[in-house]
Structure formats: C-alpha cells, structure tokens
Short mmCIF file of C-alpha atoms in Angstrom, two decimals:
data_model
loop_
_atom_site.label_atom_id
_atom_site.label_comp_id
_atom_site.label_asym_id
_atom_site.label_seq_id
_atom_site.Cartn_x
_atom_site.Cartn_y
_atom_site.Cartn_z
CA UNK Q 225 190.84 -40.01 50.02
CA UNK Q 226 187.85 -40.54 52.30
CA UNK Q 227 188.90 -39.69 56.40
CA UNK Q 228 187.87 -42.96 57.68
CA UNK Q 229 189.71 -45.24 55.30
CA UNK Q 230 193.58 -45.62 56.10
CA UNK Q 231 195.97 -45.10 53.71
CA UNK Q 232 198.06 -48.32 52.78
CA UNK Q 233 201.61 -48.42 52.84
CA UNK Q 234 204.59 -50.32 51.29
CA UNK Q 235 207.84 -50.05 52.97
CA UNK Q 236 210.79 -51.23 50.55
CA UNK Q 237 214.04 -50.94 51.76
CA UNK Q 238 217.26 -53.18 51.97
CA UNK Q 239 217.56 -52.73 55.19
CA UNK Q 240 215.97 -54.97 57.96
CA UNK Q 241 216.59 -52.40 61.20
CA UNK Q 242 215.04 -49.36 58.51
CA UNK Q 243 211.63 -51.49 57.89
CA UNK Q 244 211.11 -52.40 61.52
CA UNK Q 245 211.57 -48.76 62.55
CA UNK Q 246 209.27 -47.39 59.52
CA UNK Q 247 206.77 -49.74 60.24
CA UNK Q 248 207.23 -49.65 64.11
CA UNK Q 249 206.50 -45.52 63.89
CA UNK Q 250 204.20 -44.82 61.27
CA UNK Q 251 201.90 -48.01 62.49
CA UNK Q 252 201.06 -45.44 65.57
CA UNK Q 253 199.35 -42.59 62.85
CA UNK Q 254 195.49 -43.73 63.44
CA UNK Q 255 195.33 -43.21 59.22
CA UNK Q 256 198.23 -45.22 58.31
CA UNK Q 257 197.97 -48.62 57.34
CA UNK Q 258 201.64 -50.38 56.48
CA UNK Q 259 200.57 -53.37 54.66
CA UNK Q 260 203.61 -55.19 53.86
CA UNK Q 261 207.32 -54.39 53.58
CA UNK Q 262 209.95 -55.33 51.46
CA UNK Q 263 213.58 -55.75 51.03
CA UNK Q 264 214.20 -55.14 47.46
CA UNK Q 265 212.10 -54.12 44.17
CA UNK Q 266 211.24 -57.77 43.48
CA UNK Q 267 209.49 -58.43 45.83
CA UNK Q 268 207.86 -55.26 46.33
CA UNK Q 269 206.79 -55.55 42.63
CA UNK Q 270 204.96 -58.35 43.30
CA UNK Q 271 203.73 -56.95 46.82
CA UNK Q 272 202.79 -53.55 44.70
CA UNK Q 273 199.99 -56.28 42.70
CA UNK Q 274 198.78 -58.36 44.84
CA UNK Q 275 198.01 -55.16 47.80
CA UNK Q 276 197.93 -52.08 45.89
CA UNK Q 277 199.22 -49.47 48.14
CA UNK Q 278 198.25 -45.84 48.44
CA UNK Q 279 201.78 -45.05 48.91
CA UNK Q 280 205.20 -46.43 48.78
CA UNK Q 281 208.04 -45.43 50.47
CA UNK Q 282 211.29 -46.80 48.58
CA UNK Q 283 215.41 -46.80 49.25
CA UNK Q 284 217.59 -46.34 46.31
CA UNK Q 285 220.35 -48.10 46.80
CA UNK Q 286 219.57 -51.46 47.07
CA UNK Q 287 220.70 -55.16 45.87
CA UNK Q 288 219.29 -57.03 42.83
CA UNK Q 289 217.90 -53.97 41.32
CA UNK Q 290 218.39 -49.94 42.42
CA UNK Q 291 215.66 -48.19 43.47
CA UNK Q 292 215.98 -46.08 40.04
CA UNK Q 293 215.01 -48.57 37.91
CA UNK Q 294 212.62 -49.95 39.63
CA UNK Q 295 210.78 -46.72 40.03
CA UNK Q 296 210.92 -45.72 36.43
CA UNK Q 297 209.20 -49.04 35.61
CA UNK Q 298 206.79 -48.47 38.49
CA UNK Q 299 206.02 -44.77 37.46
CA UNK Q 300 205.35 -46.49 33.59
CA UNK Q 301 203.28 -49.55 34.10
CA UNK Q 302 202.20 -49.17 38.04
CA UNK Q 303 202.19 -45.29 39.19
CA UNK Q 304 202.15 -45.41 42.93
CA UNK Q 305 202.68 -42.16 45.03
CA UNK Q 306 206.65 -42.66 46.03
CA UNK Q 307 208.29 -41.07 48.74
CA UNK Q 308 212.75 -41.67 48.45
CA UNK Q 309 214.06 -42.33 51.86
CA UNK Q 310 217.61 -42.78 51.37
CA UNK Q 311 220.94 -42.43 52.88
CA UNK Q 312 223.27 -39.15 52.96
CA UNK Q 313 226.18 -40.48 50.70
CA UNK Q 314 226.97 -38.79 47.48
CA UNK Q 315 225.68 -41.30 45.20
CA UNK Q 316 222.36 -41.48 47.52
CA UNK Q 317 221.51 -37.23 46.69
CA UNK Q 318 222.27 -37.83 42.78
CA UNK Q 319 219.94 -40.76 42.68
CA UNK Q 320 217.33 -39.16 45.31
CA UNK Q 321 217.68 -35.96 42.54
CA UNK Q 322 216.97 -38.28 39.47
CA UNK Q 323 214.04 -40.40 41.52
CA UNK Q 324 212.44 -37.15 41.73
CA UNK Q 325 213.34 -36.21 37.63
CA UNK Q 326 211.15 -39.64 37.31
CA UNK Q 327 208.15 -38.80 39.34
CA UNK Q 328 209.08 -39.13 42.98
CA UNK Q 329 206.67 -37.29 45.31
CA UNK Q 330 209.65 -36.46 47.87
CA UNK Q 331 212.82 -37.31 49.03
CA UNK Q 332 213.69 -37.77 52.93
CA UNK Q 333 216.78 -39.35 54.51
CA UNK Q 334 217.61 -41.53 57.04
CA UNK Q 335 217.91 -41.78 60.35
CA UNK Q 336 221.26 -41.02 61.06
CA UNK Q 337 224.12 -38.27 62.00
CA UNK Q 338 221.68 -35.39 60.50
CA UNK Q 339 218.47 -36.69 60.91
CA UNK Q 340 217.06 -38.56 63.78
CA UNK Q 341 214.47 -40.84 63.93
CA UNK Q 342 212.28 -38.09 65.49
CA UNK Q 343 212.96 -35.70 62.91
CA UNK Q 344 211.99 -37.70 59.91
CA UNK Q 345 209.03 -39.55 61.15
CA UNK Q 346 206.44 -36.21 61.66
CA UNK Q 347 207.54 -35.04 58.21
CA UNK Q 348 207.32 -38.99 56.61
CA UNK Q 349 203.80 -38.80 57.97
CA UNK Q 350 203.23 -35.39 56.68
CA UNK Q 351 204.02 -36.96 53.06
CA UNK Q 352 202.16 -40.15 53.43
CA UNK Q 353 199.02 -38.26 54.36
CA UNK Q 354 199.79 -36.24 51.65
CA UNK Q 355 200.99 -38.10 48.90
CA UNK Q 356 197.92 -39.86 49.58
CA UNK Q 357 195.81 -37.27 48.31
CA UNK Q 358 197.79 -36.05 44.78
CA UNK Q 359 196.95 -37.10 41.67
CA UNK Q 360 199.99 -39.00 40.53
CA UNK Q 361 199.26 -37.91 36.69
CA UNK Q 362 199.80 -34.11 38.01
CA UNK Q 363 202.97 -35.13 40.04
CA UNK Q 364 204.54 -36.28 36.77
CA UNK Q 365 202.76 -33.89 34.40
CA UNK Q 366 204.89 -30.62 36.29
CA UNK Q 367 208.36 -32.41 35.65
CA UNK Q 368 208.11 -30.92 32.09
CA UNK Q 369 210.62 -28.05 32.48
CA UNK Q 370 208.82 -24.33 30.04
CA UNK Q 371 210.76 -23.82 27.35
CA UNK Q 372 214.34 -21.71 28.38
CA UNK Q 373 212.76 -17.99 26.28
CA UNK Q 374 215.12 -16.07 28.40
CA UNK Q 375 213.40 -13.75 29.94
CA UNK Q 376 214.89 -9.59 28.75
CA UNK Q 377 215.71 -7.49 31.79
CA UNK Q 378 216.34 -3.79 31.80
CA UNK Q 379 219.72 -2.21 33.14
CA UNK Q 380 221.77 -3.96 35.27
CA UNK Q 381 221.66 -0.55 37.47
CA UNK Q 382 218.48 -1.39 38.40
CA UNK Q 383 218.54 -4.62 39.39
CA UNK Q 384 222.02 -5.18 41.88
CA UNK Q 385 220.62 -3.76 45.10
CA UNK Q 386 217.83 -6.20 44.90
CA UNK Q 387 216.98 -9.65 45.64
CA UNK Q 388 214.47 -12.23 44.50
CA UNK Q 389 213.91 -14.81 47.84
CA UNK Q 390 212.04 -18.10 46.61
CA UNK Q 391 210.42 -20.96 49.20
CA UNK Q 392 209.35 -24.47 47.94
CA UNK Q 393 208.81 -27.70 49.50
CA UNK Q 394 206.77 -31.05 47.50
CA UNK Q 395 207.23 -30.24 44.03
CA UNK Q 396 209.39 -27.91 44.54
CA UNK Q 397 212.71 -29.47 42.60
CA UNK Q 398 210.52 -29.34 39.61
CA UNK Q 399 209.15 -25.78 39.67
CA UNK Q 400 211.81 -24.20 40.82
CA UNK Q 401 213.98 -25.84 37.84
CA UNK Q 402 210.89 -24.60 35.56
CA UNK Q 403 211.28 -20.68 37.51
CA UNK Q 404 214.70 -20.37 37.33
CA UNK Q 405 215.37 -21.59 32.82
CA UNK Q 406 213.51 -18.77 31.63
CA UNK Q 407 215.66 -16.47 33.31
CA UNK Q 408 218.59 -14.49 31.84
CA UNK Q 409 222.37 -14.89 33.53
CA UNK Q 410 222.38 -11.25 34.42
CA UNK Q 411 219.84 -11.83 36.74
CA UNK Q 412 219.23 -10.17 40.16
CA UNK Q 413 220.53 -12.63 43.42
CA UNK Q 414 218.69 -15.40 43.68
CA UNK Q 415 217.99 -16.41 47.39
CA UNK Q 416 216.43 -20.60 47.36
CA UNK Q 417 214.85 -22.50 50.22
CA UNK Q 418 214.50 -26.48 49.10
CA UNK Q 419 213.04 -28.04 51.86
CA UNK Q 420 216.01 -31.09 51.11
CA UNK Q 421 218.15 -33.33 53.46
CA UNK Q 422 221.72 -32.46 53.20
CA UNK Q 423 223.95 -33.97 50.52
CA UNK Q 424 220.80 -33.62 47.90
CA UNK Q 425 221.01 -30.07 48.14
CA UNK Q 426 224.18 -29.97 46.47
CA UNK Q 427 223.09 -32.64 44.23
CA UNK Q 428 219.99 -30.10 43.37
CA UNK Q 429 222.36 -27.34 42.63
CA UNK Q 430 224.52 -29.11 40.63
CA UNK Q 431 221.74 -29.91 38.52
CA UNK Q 432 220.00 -26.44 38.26
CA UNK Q 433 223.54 -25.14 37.28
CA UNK Q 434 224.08 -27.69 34.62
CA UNK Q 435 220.34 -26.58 32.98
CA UNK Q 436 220.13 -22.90 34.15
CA UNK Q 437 221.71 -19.70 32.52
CA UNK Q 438 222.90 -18.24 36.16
CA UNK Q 439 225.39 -19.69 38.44
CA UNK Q 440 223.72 -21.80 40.39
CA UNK Q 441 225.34 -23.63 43.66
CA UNK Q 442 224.43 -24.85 47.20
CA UNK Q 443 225.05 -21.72 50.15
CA UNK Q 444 228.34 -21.33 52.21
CA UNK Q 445 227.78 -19.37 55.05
CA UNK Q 446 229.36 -15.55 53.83
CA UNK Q 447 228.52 -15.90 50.55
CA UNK Q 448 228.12 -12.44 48.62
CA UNK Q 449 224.70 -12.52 46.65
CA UNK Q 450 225.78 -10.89 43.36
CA UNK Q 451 223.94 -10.45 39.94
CA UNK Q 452 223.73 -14.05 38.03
CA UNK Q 453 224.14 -15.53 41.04
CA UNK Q 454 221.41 -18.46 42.31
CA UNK Q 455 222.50 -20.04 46.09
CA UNK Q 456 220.71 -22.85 47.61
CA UNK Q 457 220.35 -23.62 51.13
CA UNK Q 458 222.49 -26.18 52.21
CA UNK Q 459 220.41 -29.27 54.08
CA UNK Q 460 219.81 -29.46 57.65
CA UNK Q 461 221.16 -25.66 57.69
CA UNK Q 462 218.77 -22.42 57.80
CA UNK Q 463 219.70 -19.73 55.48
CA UNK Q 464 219.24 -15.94 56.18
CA UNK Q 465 220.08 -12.83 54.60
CA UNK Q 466 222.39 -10.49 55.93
CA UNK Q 467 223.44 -6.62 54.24
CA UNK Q 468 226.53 -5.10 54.79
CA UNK Q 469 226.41 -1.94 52.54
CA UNK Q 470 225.12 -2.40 49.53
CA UNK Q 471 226.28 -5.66 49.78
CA UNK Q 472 224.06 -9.34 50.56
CA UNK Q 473 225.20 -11.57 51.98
CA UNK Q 474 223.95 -15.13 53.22
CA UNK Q 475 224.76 -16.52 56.61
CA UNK Q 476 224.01 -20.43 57.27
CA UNK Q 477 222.84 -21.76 60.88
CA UNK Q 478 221.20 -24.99 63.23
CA UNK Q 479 218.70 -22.97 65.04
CA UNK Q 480 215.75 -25.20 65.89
CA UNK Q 481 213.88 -26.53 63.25
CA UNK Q 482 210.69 -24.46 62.45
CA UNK Q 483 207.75 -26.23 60.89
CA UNK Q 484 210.01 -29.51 61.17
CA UNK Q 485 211.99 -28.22 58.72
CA UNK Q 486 215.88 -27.26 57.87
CA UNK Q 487 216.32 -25.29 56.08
CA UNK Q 488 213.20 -23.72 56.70
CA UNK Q 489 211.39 -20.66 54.05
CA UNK Q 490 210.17 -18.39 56.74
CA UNK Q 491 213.94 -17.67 58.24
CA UNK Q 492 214.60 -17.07 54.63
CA UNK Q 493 211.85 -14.66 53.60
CA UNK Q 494 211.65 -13.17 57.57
CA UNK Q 495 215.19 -12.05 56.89
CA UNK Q 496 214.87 -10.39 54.10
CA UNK Q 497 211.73 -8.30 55.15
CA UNK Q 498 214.34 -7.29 57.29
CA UNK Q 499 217.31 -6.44 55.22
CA UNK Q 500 216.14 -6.05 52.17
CA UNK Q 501 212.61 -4.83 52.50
CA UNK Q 502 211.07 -2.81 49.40
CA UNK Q 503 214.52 -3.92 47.79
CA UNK Q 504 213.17 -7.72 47.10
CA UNK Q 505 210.66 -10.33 45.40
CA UNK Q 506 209.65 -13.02 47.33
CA UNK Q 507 208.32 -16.35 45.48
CA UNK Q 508 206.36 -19.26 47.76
CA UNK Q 509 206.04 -22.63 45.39
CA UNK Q 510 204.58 -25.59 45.89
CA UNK Q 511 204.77 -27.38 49.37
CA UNK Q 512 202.99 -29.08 52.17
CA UNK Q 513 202.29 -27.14 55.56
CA UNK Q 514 202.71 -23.89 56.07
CA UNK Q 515 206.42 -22.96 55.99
CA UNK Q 516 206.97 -19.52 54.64
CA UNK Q 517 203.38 -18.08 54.56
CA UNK Q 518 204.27 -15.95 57.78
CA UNK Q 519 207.85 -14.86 56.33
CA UNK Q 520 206.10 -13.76 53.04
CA UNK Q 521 203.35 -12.04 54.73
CA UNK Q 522 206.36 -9.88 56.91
CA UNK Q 523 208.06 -9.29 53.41
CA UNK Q 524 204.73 -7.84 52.22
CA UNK Q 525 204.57 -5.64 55.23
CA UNK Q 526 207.87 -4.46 54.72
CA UNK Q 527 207.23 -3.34 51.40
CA UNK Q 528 208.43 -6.67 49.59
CA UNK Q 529 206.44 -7.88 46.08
CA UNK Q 530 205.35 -11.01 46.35
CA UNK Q 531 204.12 -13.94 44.24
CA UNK Q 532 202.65 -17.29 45.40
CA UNK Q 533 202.12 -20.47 42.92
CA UNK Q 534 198.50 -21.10 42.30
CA UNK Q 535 196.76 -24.49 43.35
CA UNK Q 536 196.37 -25.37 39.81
CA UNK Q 537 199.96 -26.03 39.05
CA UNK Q 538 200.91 -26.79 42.57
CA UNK Q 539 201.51 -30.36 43.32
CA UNK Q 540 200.37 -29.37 46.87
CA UNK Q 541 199.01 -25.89 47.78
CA UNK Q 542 200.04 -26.06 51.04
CA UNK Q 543 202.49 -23.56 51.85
CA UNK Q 544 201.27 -21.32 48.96
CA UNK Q 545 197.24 -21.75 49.94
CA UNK Q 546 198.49 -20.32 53.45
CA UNK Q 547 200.20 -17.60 51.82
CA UNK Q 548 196.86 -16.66 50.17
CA UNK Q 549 194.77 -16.70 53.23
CA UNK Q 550 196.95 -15.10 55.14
CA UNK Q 551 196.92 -11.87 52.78
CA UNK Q 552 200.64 -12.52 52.30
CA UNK Q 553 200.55 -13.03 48.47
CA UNK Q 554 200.03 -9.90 46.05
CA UNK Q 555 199.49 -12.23 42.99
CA UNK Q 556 198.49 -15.62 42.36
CA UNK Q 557 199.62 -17.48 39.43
CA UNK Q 558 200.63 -20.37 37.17
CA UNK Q 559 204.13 -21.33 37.20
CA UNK Q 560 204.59 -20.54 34.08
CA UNK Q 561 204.23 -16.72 34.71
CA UNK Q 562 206.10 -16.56 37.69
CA UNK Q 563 209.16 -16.06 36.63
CA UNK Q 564 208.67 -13.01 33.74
CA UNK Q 565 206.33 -11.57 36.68
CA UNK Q 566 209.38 -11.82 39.58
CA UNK Q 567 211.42 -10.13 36.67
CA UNK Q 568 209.09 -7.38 35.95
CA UNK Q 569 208.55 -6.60 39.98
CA UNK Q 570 211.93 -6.72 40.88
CA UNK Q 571 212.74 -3.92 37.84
CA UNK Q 572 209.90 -1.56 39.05
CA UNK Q 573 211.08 -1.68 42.78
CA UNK Q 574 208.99 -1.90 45.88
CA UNK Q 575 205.42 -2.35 46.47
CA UNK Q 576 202.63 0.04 45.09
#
C-alpha cells in the first residue's frame, strides 16, 4: 500500500464504550483512516460494501450474529484483512482460536484486567499497518496444515538433554500447528512463544494437543521439559528456561513487556543461550517486529542451531527478516522443511 494513502478501517464491535475508544486512539496514527464503525455483522456487512475497508477489526461475541459466522462468510464472498479483538472469557479464546482456523490475521484482547488500553493500542496499530500490506489469499493459503509423515528420530539417548525453543507471532497459530504434526511423540522438549493474550493460549494448546502426536499444553511455572513434551507460554506471562541438572525446567514471569509483547520470544530464546547453549534448536516463525531476532542471534553465539522461516511462506517476515539480517539465522527455509531440519540438528548436537 502506497505511504501517502491511509489505510481504512472498520471497527465492529457490540460494544458502544469499545468503538469510541478504538476509534478515539487509532484516529491519532497519521496512516489510519477509521471510516465507519459498527455494532454487529449486519451492519458492518453492509458498511464492508458500500466503504471497502483495508482492514477490519471485529469482536466475536456479539448479538444477531457471532463474529464466527460472519467472518467465514466475509473470508468466502468479501476477504477483508481481520484483526479479532475480543474479550478474555473462555468461550472468547476458543472462538478467537477458530477466527484464526478461518483466516483471521490476529487476535488481540480487550482492554481490561490484563491488558490496558495502552498495551493493546501500539500493537493494534502494529497490525493495522500491517495487515494492510498482506495478501489476504496468502493469509488463508498457510492455514493448510503438511500432511502429519511423522518425522523418524534416532535414539532417545540422544535427544533428552536437548531442547528445541520456537518464536512466532502473525501467522504463527498456523505454522506452528504445520511445525509441530510432522513430528514424532518421542520428540525432544518443545519450548513455544505465541505472541497470544491470555485465555487463547490455553485455547491454542488445547488445540495443538488435540491434532499433534506430543503432549501439548499451555506452561505452569516449574514445569519439567521432558521428551514428547510441547509447553506453551501462558498469555500476558514471559517464559524462560531454567536447568537444574540434567533437568529443564520452565519458569513463568510479568517482567516488563519487551517489544510490547507478553510473552515475549527473545526472553525465551535469551534463556536458553544461557542454559542450554550447544544443547538446543531455536526456530523464529512468522511475525511482525522484531521480537526474538536478538535472542536467536545470542543462541547462535552460544553455540545454538538455528532456523528462521523464509519470507516466502511467512505471512509477515518480520521477526524472521530481522533474524536474517542480523546474522542470527544459520538456515533459511520453507515451513515445510523446518521441522525434519530442527529434527536432524537437534540429533547431530551443537553448531559446526
């Protein structure tokens, strides 16, 4: 999208106190244009023809019809670039979860006990300008999950003192779903950064462990990282890594947010450079910004293998193009490879 032309956005949401805010906020970024609001998918249907927005921010729980079925309809006859900003309850992560199954671009939450109105609205922005830019056809073309051709791995001997550390942000639910199916249940640990609010991270690992070979569930702080085991950072808490023996071990915290985000990938990945070193993979995914490109570099240095999505099959290469220039990847590729690659490295051990 050309610099000088501002991107148009819908705001639909049941709530009358959530549009004025949205529109009160975003109205202040010189490239956003919100051209209309509305307060449920009728009348943003109609709204959605008659001003054709770049991008649409939507609720899913809402009166008359829910968001869900409104966006599936939307994604078939009318794609529009849709970012889910919804509330924290249960229901609200398993339908933020499926909005992104159909083709959402993201999904943020409210304002509210977790989030504040100054936390969401730099990384709404982020997504507008962003979203703004993707092709929607690509967005929906990566929700196809690779086939599940389990991927062989040699001894388990080889594989328990090590640790495979993965970082993903916009597009992420999607490729990480398609990097973890291929891969056998006696895998190595499985360390994953989401960036997600809280409530849909659980929601995520539900899912992943309902289509995934390993146990996969969302982090509680002291959990032991064993073989066939996948754990998710919770929302709104960082995750690091933490060795006692031979042992890994997870520990959750609220430290500030870095890059806006928490959980963020670089605590992640700068963790593990430091207690697992030579002894891990680390895997950057899709994502906008830069989150993780400095953690993956350090787990480089430290003697770390590491992979980083290419832009090809990236939804954005954000987080993974700063990874590349930043000498922090060792190889670039498809996300189809990823995963038989991440097994392969973290059989032969540490860097060359």
């Amino acid at each position: 999208m050309e610099l000088d032309r501002k991107i148009k956005v819908l705001v639909v949401d049941d709530s009358a106190v959530v549009r004025e805010v949205l529109v009160r906020e975003l109205q202040k970024h010189p490239r956003i244009e919100v051209v209309g609001t509305a307060p449920d998918p009728y009348v943003a249907r109609d709204k959605i023809l008659r001003l054709a927005p770049d991008v649409m921010t939507l609720d899913v729980e809402m009166p008359r019809m829910d968001g869900i079925t409104f966006l599936r309809k939307i994604m078939e006859h009318h794609p529009v670039p849709t970012i889910v900003v919804s509330s924290l309850t249960p229901k609200g992560g398993e339908m933020a979860m499926e909005a992104l199954s159909i083709g959402a671009f993201d999904v943020l939450c409210k304002p509210g006990a977790a989030y504040t109105v100054g936390d969401l609205i730099p990384i709404l922005i982020g997504q507008i300008l962003a979203a703004a830019d993707v092709d929607i056809k690509k967005i929906r073309s990566n929700l196809t999950a690779v086939p599940a051709v389990r991927i062989q791995h040699k001894a388990m001997r080889k594989t328990t003192n090590r640790i495979l550390a993965v970082g993903a942000s916009t597009g992420g639910t999607a490729a990480i779903e398609n990097f973890l199916r291929p891969i056998e249940a006696n895998c190595p640990p499985i360390a994953i950064v989401q960036h997600m609010p809280p409530g849909f991270t659980k929601s995520f690992a539900e899912r992943l462990n309902r289509d995934c070979a390993m146990e996969v569930r969302e982090a509680v702080d002291g959990d032991l990282l064993n073989p066939g085991i996948a754990l998710v950072a919770p929302g709104n808490w960082h995750m690091v890594l933490r060795r006692n023996g031979a042992q890994y071990r997870v520990a959750l915290h609220q430290g500030e947010r870095r890059h806006y985000q928490r959980p963020a990938v670089d605590e992640l990945f700068e963790s593990v450079a430091e207690y697992a070193g030579g002894n891990a993979v680390g895997v950057i995914l899709t994502g906008m910004g830069a989150d993780g490109a400095d953690g993956l570099l350090k787990m480089r240095q430290a003697g770390a293998r590491t992979i980083a999505q290419d832009e090809a099959t990236s939804v954005v290469w954000g987080m993974p193009g700063e990874a590349v220039k930043r000498g922090a990847a060792e190889f670039v590729m498809p996300l189809h490879q990823i995963a038989g690659k991440a097994m392969e490295l973290v059989q032969d051990g540490g860097a060359l």
